[in-house]
PDB file of C-alpha atoms in Angstrom:
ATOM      1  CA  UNK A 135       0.879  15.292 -13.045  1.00  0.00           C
ATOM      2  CA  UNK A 136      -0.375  14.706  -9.479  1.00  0.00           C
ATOM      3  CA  UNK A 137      -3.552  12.908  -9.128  1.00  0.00           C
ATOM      4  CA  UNK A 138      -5.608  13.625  -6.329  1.00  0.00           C
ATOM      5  CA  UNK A 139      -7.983  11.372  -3.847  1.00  0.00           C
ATOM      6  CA  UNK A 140     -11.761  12.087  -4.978  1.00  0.00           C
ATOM      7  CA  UNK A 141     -13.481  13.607  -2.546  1.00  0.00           C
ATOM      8  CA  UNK A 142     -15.466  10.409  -2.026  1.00  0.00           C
ATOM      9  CA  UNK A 143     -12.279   8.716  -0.822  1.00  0.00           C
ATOM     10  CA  UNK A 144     -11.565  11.622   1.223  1.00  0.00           C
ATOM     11  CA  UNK A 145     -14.762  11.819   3.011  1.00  0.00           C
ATOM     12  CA  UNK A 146     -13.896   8.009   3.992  1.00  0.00           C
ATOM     13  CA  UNK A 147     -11.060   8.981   5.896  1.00  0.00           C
ATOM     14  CA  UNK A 148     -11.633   9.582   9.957  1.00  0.00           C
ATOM     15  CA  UNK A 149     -10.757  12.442  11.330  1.00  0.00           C
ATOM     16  CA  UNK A 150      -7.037  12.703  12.867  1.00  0.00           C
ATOM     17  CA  UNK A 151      -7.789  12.762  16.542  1.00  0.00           C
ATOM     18  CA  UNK A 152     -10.213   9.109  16.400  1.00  0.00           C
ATOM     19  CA  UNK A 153      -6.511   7.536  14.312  1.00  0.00           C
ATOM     20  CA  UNK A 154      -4.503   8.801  17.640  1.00  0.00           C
ATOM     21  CA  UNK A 155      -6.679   7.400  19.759  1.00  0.00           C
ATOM     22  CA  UNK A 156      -6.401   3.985  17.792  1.00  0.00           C
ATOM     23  CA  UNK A 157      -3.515   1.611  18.545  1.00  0.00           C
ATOM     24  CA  UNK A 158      -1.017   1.467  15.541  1.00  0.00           C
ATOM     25  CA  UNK A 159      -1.220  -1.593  14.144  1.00  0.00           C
ATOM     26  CA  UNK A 160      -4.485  -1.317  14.346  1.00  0.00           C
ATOM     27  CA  UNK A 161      -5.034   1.628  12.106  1.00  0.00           C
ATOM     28  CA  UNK A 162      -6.803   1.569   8.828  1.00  0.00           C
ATOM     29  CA  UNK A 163      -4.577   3.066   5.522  1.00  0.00           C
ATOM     30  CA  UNK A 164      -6.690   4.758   3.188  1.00  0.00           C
ATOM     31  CA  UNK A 165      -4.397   5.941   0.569  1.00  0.00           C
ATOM     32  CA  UNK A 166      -1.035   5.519  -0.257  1.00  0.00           C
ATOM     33  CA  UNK A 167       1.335   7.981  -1.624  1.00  0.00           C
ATOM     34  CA  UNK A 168       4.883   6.980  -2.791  1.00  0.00           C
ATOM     35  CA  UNK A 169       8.029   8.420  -4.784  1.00  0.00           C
ATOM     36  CA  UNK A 170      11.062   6.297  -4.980  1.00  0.00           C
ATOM     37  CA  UNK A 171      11.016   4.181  -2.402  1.00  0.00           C
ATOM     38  CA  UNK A 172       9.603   7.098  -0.167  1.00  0.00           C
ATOM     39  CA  UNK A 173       5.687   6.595   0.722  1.00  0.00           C
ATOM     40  CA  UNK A 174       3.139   8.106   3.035  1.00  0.00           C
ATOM     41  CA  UNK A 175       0.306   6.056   3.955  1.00  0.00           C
ATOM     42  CA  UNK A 176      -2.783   7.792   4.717  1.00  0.00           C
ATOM     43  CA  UNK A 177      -4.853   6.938   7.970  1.00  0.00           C
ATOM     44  CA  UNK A 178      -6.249  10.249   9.314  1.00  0.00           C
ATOM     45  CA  UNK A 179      -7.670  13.495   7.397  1.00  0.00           C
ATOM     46  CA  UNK A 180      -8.463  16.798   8.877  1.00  0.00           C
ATOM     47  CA  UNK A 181      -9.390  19.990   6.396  1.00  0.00           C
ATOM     48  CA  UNK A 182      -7.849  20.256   2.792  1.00  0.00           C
ATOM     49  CA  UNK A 183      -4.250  20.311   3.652  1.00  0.00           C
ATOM     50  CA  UNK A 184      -3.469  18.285   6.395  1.00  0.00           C
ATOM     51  CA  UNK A 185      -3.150  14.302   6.433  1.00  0.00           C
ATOM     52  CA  UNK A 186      -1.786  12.132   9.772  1.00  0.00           C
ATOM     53  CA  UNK A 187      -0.096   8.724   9.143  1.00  0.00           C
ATOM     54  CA  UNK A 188       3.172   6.958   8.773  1.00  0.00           C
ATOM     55  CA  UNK A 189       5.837   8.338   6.560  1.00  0.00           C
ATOM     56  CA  UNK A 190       8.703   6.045   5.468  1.00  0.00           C
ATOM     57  CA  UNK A 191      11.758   7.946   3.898  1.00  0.00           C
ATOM     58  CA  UNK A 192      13.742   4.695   4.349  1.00  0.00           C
ATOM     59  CA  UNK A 193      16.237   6.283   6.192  1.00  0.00           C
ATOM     60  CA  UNK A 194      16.770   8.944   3.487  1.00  0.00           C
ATOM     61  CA  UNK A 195      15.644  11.842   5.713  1.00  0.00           C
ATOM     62  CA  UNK A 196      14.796  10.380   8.754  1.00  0.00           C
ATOM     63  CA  UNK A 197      13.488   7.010  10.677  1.00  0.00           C
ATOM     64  CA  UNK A 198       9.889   6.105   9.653  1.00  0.00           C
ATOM     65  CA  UNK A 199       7.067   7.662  12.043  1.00  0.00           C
ATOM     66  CA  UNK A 200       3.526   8.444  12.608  1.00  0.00           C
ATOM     67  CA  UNK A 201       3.224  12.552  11.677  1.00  0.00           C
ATOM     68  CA  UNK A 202       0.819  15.065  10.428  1.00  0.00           C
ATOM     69  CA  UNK A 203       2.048  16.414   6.826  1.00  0.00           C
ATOM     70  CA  UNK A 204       0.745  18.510   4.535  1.00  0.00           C
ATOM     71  CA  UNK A 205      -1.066  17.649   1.630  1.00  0.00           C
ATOM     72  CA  UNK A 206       0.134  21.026  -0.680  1.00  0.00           C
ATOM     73  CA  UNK A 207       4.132  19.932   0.325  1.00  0.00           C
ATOM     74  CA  UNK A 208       3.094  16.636  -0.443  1.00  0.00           C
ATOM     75  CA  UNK A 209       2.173  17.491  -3.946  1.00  0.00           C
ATOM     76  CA  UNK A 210       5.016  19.886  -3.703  1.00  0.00           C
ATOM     77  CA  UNK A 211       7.695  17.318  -3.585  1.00  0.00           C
ATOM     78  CA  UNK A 212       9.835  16.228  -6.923  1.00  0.00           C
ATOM     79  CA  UNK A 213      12.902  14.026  -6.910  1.00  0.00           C
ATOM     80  CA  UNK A 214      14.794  14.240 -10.322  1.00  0.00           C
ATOM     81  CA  UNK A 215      11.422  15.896 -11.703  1.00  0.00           C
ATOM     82  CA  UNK A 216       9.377  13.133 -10.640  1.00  0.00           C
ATOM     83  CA  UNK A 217       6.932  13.937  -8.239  1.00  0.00           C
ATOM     84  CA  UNK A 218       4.474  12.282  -5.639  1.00  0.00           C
ATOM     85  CA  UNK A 219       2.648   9.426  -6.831  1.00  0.00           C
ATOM     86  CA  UNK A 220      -1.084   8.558  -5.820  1.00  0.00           C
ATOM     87  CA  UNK A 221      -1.509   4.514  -5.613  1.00  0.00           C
ATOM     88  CA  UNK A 222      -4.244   4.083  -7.414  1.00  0.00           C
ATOM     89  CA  UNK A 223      -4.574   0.317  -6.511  1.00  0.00           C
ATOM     90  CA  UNK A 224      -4.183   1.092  -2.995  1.00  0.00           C
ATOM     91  CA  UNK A 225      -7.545  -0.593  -1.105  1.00  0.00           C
ATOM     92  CA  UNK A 226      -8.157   0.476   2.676  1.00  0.00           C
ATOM     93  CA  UNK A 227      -6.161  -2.006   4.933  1.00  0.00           C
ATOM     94  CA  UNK A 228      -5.104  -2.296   8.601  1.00  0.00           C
ATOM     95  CA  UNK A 229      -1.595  -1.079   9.056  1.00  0.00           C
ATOM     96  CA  UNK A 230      -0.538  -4.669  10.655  1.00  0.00           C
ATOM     97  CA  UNK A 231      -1.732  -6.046   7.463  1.00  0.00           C
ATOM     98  CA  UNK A 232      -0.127  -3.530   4.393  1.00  0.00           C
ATOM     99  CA  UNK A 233       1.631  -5.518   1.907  1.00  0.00           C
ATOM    100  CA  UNK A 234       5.152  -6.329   2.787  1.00  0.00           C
ATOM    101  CA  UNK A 235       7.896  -4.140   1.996  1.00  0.00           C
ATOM    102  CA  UNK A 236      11.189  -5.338   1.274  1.00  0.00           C
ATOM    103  CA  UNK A 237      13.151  -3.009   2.934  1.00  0.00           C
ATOM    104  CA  UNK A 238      12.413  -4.759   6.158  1.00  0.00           C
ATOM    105  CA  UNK A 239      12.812  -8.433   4.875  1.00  0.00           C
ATOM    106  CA  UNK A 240      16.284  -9.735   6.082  1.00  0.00           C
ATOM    107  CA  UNK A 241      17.419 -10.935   2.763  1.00  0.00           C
ATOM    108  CA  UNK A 242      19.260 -14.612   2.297  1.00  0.00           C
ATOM    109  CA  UNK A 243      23.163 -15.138   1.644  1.00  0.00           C
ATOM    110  CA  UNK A 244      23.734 -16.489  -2.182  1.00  0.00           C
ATOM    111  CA  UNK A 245      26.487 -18.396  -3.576  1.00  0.00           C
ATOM    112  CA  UNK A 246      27.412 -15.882  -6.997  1.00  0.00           C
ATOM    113  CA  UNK A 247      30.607 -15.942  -8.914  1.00  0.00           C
ATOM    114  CA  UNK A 248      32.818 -12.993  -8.582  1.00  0.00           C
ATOM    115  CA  UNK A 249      32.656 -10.950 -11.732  1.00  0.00           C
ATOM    116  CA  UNK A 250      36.304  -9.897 -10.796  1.00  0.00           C
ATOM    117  CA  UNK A 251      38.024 -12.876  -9.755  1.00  0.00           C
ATOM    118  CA  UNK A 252      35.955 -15.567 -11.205  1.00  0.00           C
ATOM    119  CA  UNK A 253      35.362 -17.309  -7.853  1.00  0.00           C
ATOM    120  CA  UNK A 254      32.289 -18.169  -5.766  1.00  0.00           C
ATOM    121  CA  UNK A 255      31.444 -16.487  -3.130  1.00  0.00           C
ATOM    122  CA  UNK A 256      28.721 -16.802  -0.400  1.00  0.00           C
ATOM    123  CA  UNK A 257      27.200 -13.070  -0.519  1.00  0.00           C
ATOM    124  CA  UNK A 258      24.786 -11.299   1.265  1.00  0.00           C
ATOM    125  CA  UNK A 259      22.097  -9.296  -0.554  1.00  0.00           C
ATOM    126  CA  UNK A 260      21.268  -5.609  -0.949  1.00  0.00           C
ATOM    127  CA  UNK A 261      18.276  -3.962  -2.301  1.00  0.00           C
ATOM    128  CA  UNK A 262      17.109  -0.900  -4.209  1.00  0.00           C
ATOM    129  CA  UNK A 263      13.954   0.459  -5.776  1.00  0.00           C
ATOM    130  CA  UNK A 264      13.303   2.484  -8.620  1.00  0.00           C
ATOM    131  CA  UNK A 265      10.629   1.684 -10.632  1.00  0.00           C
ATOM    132  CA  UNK A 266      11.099  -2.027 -10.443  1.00  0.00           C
ATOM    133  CA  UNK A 267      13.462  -4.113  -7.651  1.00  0.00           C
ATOM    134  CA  UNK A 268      16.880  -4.281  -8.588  1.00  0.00           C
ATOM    135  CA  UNK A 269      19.144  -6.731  -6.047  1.00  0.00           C
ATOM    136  CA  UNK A 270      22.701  -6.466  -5.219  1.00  0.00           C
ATOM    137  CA  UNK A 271      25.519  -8.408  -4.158  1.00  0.00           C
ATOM    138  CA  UNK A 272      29.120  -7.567  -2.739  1.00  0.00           C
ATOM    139  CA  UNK A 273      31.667 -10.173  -3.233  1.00  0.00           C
ATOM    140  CA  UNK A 274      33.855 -10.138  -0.391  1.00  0.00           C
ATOM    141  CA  UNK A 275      37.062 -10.508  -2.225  1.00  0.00           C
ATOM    142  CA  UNK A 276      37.171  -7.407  -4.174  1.00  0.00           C
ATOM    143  CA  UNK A 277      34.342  -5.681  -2.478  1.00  0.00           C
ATOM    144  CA  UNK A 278      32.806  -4.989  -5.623  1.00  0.00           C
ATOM    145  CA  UNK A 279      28.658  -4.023  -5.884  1.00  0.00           C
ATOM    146  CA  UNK A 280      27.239  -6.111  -8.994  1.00  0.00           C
ATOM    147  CA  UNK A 281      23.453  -4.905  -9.325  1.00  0.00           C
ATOM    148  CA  UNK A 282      21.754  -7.373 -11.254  1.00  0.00           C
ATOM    149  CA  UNK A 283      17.386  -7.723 -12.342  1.00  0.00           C
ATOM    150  CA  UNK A 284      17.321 -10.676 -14.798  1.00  0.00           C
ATOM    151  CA  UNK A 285      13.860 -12.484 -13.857  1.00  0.00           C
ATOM    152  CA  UNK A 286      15.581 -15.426 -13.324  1.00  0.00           C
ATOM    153  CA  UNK A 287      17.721 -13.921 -10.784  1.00  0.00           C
ATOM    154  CA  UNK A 288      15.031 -11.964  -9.496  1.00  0.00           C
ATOM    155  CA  UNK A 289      12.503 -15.162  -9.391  1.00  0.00           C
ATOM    156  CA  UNK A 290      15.293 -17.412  -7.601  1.00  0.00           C
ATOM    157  CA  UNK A 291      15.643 -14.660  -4.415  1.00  0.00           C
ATOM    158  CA  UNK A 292      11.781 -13.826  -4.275  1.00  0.00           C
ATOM    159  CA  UNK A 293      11.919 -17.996  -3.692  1.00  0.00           C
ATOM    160  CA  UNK A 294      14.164 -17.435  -0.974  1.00  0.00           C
ATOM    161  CA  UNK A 295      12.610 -15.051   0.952  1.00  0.00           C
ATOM    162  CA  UNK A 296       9.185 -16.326   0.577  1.00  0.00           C
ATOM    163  CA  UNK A 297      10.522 -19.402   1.798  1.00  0.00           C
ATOM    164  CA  UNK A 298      11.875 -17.992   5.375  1.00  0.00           C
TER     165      UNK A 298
END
């Protein structure tokens, strides 16, 4: 079921035209709405169906950009049945300052034993979202994908990225 922004929250939102004129980084996000690893973050309202911010498909559909899209397609949209997800513990934040996301962390080289061959090998990371962060590796060797979310695992590479 799609939950919508109260009108309150609405009403807090400028009007498209002021979030032009504002530089980018600069920008306030209001709401956040998200499926898969797909999100639109709010900055700019105008009537009851049209929204202006940035819209990250994460190269799925197309580069990320500032647009104006519809808030009826928005709460059109369904990928395997799921459908478009309002953040409810979204709080208004600059753009410059929205929490990290991953996809644009350059993730560290491990040292992980082949689970073909047996050896080590010094492999660089991939990443994919669902509902929770799932890491991958491909061994060189065999050129085999292991996907792996053990919080140990997990744990050890948030260490290493924090730590860049």
């Amino acid at each position: 079921m799609f939950e919508e922004p109260t009108q309150k929250e609405l009403s807090q939102i400028p009007k498209i035209g002021v979030v032009r004129k504002t530089k980018q980084t600069e920008r306030i996000i209001h709401l956040r709405f998200s499926i898969g690893n797909c999100e639109w973050l709010v900055a700019g309202y105008d009537s009851k169906d049209k929204f202006y911010g940035f819209v990250d498909y994460h190269q799925i559909i197309s580069k990320p950009k500032w647009e104006t899209f519809s808030f009826v397609e928005l709460k059109g949209k369904q990928i395997n049945g799921i459908g478009v997800e309002l953040d409810p513990y979204w709080k208004p934040v600059k753009f410059s300052e929205r929490p990290i996301d991953l996809n644009e962390v350059e993730l560290p080289t491990l040292t992980l034993s082949c689970g073909k061959c047996k050896k080590k090998h010094v492999v660089s990371l991939n990443l994919a979202f669902a509902h929770f962060v799932v890491y991958g590796a491909t061994t060189p060797c065999c050129g085999k994908t292991g996907w792996f979310k053990d919080q140990e695992t997990v744990d050890h590479i948030m260490a290493l990225i924090n730590s860049k």
